[in-house]
CSV table of C-alpha atoms and ligand atoms in Angstrom, one decimal:
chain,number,residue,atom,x,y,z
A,19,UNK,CA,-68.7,42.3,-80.7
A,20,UNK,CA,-71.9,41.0,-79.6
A,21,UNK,CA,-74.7,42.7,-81.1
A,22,UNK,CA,-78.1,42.9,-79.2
A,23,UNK,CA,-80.9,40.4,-80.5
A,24,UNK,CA,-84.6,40.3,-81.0
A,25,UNK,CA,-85.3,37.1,-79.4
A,26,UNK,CA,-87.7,34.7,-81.3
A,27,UNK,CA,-91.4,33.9,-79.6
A,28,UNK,CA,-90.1,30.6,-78.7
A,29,UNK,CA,-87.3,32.6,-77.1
A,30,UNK,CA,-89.2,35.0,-75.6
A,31,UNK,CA,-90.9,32.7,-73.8
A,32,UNK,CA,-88.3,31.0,-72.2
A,33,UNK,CA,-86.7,34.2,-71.4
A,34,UNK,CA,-89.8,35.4,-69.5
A,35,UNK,CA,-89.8,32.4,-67.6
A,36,UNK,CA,-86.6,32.8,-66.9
A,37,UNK,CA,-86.7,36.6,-66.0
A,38,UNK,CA,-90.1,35.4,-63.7
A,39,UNK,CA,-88.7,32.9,-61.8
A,40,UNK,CA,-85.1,34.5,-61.2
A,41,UNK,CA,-87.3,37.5,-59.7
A,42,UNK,CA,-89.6,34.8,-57.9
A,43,UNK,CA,-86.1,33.0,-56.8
A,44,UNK,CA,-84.3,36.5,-55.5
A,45,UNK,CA,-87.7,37.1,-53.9
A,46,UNK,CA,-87.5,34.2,-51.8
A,47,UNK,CA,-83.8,34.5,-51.0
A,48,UNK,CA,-84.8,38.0,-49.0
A,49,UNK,CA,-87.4,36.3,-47.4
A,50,UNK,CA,-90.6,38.0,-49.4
A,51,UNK,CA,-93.4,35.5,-49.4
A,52,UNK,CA,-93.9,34.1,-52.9
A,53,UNK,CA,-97.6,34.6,-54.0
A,54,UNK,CA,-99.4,32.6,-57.0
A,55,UNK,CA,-102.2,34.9,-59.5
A,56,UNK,CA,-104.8,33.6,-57.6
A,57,UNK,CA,-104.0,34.6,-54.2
A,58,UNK,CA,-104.9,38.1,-52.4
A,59,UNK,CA,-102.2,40.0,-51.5
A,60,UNK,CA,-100.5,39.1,-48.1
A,61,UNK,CA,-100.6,41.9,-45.6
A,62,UNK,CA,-97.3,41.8,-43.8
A,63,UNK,CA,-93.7,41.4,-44.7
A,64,UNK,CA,-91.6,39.1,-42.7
A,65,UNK,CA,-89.1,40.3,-40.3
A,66,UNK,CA,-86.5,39.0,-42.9
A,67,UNK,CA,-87.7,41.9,-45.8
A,68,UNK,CA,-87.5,45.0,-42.6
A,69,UNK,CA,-84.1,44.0,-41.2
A,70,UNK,CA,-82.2,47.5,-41.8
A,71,UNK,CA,-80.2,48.8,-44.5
A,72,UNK,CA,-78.8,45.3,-46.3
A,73,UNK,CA,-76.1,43.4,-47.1
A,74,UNK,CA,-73.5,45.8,-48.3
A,75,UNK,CA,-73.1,46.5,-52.1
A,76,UNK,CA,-69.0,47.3,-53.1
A,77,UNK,CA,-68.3,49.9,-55.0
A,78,UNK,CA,-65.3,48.0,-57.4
A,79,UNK,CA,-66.1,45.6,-60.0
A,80,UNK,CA,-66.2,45.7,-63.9
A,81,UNK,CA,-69.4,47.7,-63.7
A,82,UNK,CA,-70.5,50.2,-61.3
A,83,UNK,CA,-73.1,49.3,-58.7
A,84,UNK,CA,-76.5,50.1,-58.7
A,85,UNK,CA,-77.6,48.6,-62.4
A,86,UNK,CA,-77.9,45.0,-61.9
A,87,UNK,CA,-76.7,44.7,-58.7
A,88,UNK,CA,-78.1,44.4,-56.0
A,89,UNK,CA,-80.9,42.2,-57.8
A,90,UNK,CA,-83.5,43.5,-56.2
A,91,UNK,CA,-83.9,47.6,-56.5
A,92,UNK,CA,-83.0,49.3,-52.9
A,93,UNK,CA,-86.6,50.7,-51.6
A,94,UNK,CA,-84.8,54.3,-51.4
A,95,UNK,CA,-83.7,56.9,-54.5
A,96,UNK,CA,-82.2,60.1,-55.2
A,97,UNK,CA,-80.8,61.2,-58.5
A,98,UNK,CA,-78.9,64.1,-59.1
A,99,UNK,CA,-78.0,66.2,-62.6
A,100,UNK,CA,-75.2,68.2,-62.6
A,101,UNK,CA,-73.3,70.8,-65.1
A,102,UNK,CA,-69.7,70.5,-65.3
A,103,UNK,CA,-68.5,74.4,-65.6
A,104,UNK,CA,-66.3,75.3,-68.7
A,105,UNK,CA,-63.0,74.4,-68.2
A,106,UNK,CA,-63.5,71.7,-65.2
A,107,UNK,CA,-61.5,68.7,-66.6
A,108,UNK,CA,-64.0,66.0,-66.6
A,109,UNK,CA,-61.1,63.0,-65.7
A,110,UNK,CA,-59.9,65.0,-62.3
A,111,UNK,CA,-63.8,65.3,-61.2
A,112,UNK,CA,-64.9,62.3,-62.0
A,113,UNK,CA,-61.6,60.7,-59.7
A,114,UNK,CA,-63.0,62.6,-57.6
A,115,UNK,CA,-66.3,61.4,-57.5
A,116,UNK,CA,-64.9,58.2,-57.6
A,117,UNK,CA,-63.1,58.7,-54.4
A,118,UNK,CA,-66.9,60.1,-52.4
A,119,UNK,CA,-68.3,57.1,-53.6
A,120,UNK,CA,-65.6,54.6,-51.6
A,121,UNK,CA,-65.7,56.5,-48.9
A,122,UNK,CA,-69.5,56.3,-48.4
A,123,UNK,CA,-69.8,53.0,-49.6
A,124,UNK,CA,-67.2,51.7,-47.3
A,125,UNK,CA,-68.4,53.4,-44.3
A,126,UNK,CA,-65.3,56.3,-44.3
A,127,UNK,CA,-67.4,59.1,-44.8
A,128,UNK,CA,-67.6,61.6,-41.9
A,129,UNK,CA,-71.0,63.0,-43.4
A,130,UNK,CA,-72.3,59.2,-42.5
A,131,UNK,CA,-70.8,59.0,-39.3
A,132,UNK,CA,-72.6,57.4,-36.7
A,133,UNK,CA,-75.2,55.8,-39.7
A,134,UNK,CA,-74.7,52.2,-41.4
A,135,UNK,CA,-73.9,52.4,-45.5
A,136,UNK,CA,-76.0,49.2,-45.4
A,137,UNK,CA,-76.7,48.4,-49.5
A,138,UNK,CA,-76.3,52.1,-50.8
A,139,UNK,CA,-75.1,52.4,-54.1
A,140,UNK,CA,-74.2,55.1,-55.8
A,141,UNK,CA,-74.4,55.3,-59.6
A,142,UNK,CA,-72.9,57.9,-62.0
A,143,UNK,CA,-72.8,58.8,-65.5
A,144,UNK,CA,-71.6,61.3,-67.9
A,145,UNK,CA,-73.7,63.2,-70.5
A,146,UNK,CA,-73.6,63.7,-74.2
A,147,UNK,CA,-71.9,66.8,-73.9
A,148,UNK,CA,-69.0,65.3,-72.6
A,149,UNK,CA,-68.6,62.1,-74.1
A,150,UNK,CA,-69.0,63.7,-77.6
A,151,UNK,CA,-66.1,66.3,-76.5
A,152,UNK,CA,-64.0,63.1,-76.2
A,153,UNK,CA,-65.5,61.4,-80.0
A,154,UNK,CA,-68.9,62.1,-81.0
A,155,UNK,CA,-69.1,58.3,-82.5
A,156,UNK,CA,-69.0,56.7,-79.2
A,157,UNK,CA,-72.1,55.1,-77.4
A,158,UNK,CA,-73.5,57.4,-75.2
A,159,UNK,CA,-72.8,60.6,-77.3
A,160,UNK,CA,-76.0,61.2,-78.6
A,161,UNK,CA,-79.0,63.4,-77.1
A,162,UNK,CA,-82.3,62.2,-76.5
A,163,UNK,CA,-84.4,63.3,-79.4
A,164,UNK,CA,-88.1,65.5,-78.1
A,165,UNK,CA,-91.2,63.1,-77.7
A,166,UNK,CA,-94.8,63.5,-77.5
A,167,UNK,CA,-95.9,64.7,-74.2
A,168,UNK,CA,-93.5,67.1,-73.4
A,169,UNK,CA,-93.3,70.0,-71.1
A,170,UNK,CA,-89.8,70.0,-70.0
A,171,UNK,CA,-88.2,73.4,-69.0
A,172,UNK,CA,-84.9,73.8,-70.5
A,173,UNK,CA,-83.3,73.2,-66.6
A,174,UNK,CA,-84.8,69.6,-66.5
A,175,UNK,CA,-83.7,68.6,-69.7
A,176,UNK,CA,-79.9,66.8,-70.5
A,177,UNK,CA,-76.9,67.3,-68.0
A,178,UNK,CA,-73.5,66.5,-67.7
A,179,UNK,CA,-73.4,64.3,-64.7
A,180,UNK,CA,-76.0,61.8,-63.3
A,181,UNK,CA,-75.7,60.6,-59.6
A,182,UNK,CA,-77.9,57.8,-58.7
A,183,UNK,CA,-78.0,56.9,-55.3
A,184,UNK,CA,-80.4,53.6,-54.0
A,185,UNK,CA,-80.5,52.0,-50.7
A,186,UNK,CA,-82.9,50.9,-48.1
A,187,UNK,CA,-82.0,53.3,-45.5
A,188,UNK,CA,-84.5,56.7,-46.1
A,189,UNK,CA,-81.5,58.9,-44.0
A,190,UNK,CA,-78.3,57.3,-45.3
A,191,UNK,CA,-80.2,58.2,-49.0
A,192,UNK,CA,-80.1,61.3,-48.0
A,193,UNK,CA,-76.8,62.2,-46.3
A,194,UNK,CA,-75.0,60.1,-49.1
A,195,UNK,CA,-77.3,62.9,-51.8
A,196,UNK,CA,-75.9,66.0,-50.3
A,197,UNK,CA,-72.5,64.1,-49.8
A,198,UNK,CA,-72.2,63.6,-53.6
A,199,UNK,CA,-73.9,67.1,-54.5
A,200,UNK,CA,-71.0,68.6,-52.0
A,201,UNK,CA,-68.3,66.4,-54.2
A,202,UNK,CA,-69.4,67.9,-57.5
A,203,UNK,CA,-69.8,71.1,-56.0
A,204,UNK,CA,-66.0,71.1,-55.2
A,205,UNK,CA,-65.2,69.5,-58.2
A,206,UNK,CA,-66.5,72.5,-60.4
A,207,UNK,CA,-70.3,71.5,-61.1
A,208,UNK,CA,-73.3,72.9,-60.2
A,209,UNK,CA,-77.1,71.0,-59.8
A,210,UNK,CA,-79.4,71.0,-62.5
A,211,UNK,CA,-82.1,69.1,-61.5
A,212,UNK,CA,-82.7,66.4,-58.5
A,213,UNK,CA,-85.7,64.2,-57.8
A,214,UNK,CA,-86.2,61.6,-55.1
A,215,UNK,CA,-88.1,58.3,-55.1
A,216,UNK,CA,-89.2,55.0,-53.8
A,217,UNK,CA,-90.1,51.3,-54.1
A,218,UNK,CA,-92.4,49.5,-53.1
A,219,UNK,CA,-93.0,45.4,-53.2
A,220,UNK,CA,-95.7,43.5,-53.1
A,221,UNK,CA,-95.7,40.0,-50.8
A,222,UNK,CA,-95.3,38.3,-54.1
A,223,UNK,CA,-91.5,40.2,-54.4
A,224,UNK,CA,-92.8,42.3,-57.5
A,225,UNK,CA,-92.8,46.0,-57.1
A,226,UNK,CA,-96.1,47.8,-57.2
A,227,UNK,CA,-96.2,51.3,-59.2
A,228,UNK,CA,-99.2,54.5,-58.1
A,229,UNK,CA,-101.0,53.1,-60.4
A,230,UNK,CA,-101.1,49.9,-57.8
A,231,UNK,CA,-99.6,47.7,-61.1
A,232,UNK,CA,-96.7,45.0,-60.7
A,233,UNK,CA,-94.2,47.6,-62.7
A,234,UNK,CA,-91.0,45.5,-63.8
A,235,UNK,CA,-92.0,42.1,-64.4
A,236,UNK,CA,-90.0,41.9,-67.9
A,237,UNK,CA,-86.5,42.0,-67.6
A,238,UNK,CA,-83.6,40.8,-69.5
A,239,UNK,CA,-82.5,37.6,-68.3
A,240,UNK,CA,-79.2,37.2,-66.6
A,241,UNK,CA,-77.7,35.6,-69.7
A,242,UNK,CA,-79.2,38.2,-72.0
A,243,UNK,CA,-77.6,41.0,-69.9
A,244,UNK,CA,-74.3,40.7,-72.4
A,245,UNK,CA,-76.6,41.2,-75.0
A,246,UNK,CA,-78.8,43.4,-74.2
A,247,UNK,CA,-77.5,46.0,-71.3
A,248,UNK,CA,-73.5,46.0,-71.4
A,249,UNK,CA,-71.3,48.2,-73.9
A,250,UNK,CA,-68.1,45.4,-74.5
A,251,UNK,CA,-64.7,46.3,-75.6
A,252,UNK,CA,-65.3,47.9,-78.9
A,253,UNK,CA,-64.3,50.3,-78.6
A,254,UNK,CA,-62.0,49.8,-74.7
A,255,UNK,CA,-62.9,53.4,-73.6
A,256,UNK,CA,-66.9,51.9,-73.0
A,257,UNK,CA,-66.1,48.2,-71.6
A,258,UNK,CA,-68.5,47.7,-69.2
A,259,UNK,CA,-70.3,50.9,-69.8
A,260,UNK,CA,-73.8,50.7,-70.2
A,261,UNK,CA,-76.8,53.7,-71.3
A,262,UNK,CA,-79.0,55.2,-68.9
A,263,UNK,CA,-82.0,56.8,-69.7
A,264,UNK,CA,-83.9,58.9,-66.8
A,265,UNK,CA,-87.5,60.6,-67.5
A,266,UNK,CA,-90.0,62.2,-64.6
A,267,UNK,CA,-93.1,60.8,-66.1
A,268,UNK,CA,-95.7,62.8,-64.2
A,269,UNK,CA,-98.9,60.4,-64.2
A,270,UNK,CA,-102.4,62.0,-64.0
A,271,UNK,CA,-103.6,59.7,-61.0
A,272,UNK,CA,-107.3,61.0,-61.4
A,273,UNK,CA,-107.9,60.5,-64.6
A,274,UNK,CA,-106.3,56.8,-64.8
A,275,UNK,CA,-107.6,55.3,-61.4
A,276,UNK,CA,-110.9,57.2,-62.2
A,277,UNK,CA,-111.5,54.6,-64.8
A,278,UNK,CA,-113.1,51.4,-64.0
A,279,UNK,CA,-110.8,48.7,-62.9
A,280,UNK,CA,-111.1,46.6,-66.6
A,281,UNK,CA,-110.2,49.7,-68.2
A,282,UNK,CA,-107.1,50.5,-66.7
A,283,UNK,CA,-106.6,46.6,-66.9
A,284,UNK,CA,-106.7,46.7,-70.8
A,285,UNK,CA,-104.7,50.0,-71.0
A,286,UNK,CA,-101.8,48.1,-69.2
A,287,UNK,CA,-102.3,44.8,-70.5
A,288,UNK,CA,-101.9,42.7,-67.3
A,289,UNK,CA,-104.4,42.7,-64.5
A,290,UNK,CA,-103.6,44.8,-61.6
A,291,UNK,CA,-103.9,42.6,-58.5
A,292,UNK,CA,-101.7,39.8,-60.2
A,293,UNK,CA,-99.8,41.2,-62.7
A,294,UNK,CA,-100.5,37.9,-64.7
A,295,UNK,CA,-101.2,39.4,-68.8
A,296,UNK,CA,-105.1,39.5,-70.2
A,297,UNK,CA,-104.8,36.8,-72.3
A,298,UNK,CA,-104.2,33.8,-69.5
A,299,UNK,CA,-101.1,31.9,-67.6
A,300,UNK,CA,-98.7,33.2,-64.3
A,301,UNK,CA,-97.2,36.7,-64.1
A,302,UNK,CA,-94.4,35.1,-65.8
A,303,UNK,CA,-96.0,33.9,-69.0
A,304,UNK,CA,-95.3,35.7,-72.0
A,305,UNK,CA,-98.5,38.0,-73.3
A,306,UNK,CA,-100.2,36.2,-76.1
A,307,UNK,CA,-100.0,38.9,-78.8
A,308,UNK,CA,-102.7,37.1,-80.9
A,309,UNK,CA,-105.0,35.8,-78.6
A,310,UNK,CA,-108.3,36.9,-80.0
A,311,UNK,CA,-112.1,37.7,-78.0
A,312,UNK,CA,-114.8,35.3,-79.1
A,313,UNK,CA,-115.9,38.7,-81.2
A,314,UNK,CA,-112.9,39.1,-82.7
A,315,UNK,CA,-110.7,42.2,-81.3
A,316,UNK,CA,-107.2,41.6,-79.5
A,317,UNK,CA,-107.6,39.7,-75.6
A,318,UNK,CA,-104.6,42.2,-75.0
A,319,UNK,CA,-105.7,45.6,-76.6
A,320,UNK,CA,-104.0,47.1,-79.3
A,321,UNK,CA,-103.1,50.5,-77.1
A,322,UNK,CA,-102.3,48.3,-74.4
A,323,UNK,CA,-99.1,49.5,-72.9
A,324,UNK,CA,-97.5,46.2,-72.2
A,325,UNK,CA,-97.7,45.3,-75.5
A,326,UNK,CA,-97.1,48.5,-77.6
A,327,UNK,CA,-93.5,48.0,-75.2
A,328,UNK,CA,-92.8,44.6,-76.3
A,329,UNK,CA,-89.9,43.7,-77.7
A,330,UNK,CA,-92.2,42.3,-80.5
A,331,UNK,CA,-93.6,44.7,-80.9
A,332,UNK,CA,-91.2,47.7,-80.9
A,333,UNK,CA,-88.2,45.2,-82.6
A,334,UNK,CA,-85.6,46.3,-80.2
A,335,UNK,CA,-84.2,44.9,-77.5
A,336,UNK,CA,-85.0,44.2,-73.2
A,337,UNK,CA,-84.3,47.1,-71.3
A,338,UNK,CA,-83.7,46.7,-67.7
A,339,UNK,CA,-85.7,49.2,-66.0
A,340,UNK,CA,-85.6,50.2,-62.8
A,341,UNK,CA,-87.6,53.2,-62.2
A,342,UNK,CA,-89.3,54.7,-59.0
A,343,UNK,CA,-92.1,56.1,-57.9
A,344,UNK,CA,-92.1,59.9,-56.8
A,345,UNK,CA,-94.4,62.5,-54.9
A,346,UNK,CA,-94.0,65.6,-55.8
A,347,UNK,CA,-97.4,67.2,-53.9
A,348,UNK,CA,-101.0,66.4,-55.0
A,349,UNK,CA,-100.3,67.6,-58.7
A,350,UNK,CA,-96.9,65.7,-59.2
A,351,UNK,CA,-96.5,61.9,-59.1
A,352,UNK,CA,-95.8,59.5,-61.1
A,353,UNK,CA,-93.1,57.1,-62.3
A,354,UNK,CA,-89.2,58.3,-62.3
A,355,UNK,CA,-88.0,56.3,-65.1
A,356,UNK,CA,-85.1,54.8,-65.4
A,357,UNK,CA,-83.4,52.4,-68.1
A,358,UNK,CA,-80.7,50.5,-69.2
A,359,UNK,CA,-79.8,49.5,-71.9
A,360,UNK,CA,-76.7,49.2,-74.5
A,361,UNK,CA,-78.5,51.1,-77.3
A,362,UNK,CA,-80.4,54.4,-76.7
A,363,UNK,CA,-82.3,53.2,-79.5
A,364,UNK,CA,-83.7,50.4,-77.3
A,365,UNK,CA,-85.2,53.4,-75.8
A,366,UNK,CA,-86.2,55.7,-78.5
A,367,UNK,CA,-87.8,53.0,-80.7
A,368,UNK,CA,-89.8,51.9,-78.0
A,369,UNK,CA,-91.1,55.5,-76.9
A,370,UNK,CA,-92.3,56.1,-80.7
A,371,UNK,CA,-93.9,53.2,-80.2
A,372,UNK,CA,-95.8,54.8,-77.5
A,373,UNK,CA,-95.8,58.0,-79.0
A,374,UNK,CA,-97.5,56.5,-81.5
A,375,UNK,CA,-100.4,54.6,-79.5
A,376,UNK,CA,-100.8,54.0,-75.7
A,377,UNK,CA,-103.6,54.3,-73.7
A,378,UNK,CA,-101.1,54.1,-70.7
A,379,UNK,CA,-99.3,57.2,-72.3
A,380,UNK,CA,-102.2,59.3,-72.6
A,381,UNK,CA,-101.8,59.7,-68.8
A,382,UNK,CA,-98.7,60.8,-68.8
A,383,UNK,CA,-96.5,64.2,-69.1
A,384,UNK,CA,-92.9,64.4,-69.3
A,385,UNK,CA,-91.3,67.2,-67.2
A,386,UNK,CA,-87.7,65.7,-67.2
A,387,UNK,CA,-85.5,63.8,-70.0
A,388,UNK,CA,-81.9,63.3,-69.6
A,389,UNK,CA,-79.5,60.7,-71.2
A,390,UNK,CA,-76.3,59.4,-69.9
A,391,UNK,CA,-73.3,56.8,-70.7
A,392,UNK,CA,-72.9,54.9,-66.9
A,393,UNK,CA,-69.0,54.8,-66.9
A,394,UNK,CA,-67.1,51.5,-66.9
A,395,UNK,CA,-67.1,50.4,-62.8
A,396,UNK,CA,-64.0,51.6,-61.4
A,397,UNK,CA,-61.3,50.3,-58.6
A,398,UNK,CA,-58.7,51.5,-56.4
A,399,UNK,CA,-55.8,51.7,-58.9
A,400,UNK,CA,-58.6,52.6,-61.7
A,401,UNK,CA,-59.8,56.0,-60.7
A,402,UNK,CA,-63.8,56.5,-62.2
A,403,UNK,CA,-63.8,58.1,-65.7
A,404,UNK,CA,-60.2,57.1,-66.4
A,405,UNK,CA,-61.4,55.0,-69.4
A,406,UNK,CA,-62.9,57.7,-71.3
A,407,UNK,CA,-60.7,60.9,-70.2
A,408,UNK,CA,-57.7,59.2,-69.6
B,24,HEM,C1,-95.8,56.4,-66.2
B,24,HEM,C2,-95.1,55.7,-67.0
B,24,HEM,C3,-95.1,54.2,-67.0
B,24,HEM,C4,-95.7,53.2,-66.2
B,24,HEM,C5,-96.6,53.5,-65.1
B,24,HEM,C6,-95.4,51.9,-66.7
B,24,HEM,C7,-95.9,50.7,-66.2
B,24,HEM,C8,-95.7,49.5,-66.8
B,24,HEM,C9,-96.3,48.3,-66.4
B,24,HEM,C10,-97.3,48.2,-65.3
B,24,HEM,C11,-95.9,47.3,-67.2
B,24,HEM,C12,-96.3,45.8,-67.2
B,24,HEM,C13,-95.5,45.0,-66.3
B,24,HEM,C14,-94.1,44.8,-66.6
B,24,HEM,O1,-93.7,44.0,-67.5
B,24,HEM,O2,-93.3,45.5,-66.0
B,24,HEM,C15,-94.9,47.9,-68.1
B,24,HEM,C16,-94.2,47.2,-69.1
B,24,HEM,C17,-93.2,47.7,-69.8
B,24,HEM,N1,-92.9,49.1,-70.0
B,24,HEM,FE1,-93.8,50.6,-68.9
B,24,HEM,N2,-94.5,52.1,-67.8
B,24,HEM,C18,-94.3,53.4,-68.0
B,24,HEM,C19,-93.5,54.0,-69.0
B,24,HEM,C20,-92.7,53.3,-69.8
B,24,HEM,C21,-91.8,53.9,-70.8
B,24,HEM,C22,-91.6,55.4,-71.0
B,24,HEM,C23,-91.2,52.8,-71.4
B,24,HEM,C24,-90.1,52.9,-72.5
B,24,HEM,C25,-90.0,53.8,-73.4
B,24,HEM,C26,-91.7,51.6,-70.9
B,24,HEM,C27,-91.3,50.4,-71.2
B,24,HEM,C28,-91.9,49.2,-70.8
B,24,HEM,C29,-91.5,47.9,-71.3
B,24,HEM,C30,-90.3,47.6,-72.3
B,24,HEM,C31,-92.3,47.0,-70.7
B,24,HEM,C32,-92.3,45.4,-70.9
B,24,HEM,C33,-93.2,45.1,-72.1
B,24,HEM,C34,-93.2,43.6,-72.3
B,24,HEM,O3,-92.3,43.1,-73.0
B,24,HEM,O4,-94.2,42.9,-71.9
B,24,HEM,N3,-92.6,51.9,-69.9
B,24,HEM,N4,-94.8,49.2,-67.9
């Protein structure tokens, strides 16, 4: 069983290297224009980056799609929450499921007729409820404790099933959304809460959040993915499984870009045109936890939000996030959150770290929280779910 690490600062270093220049080297391989700190940001994409829809994403494979592949995060989200009514065999629907997710994927659907698939990829996962109704010790079967900064109604909160769906294609998105809500319906579950969102890149291939910040430049390595993001085969039921945390983090836009521009630098950590950290080097250098001002206080503040989140810091593990940004209307936006990881306590540890202290926080509100195992990835003789509720 391999057991998520803390990497050492030594280590840490070289894994944000490594994390920077495999995004740098992805970047490049869709044709975004690589950008250095000191340059301005470049005003067009290439024709490369708006060719339509993608490479195609399959379905089959160990893990499902739509976690680490493809590398780079589809521009285009929708996620779905679903109830399973009482009595609905979880196996049968999520075959089912299974099934709507070839047949979109592949290009078989009749609700996509006449539109490419392009790179969508659709994502689900199961909830607490129903992976503790199979054995409450298994990954996956806890609930997300309450944080600070809560107003959640109780309809936004948990779920049985999560339905991811990413690509670059605004309308296949879409169709593919009310495909896979008309696939639970039938199945026997009934929507609980939805929200859509987006990407968007900067020329330097990082993507930039509404608060205009490079958002996801820390990521687990592709050799600390093992480690750090899949469940392995202790026990077989969760083999490639992996834990997905989702939370609507409505940001208060007015208050946080209201600040001058070294504030809001300090309550992030990096600076905003570059993403490179406060205390010196590429986007890709590790922050320097101790670097010191001449008079003495922290280069990187002590509330800053990159570094209450470090790994360092927090003594947990990398979490691969890959959250959007959503509009809501004029009182709504902010950051859907989504994350990763092999451990909920990645996730929990870190957010009572920011609980505790975070000037980014203090911007925030939660009005959505929901936990879910991602089930194993699935094939055509291995129906979705068939692990778990065999
Ligand atoms: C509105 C909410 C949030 C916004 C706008 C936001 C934005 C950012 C930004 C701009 C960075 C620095 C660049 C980077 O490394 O990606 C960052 C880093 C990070 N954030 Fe957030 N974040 C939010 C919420 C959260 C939450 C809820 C968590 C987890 C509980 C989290 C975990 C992290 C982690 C682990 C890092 C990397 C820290 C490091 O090792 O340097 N963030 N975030």
């Amino acid at each position: 069983v391999s057991k998520p690490t803390v990497p050492g600062p030594t280590d840490r270093q070289d894994a944000v290297s490594r994390r920077g220049l495999l995004s740098l080297a992805t970047a490049s391989a869709t044709g975004l224009a690589l950008g250095g700190c000191t340059q301005q940001a470049e005003s067009s994409l290439s024709a490369e980056v708006s060719a339509p829809f993608g490479q195609r994403v399959p379905a089959y494979g160990p893990s499902q799609a739509g976690i680490d592949r493809p590398p780079i995060p589809q521009s285009q989200l929708e996620l779905g929450v679903f109830d399973l009514a009482d009595g609905v065999s979880p196996g049968a629907a999520l075959a089912k499921l299974g099934e709507a997710v070839s047949d979109v994927v592949s290009g078989r659907s009749a609700r996509l007729a006449g539109t490419e698939p392009g790179d969508l990829t659709i994502t689900i996962g199961v909830g607490p409820r129903l992976v503790a109704a199979v054995n409450p010790t298994l990954p996956g079967a806890a609930q997300l404790p309450r944080f600070a900064r809560e107003r959640i109604a109780a309809s936004n909160r948990d779920g049985d099933v999560m339905v991811q769906v990413c690509g670059s294609d605004p309308l296949a998105v879409s169709l593919t959304s009310g495909a896979l809500a008309d696939a639970v319906h039938a199945a026997g579950g009934a929507e609980r809460w939805s929200q859509g969102g987006f990407r968007r890149y900067g020329s330097d291939g990082y993507a930039l959040n509404l608060l205009g910040f490079r958002d996801g430049i820390v990521q687990p390595a592709p050799s600390e993915l093992a480690a750090e993001l899949w469940l392995d085969d202790a026990p077989q039921q969760v083999a490639g499984a992996t834990i997905a945390v989702v939370r609507r983090l409505r940001i208060d836009l007015v208050s946080f870009l209201g600040m001058p521009l070294t504030d809001q630098e300090s309550a992030i950590g990096r600076h905003r045109a570059t993403g490179c950290p406060l205390s010196g080097g590429s986007v890709t250098t590790l922050l320097d936890l101790g670097a010191k001002t001449q008079e003495g206080g922290y280069v990187v503040p002590a509330t800053a939000h990159a570094r209450r989140a470090d790994p360092g810091v927090t003594g947990v593990g990398v979490m691969l996030r890959r959250g959007y940004n959503y509009v809501n209307g004029p009182e709504d936006q902010g950051l859907l959150f989504i994350a990763f990881h092999r451990e909920l306590r990645t996730f929990t540890e870190t957010q009572y770290q920011l609980d505790a202290s975070d000037a980014l926080m203090e911007h925030t509100l939660a009005t959505a929280s929901a936990t879910f195992l991602v089930l194993p990835g699935f094939g055509p003789d291995t129906p979705l779910g068939s692990h778990l509720f065999a």
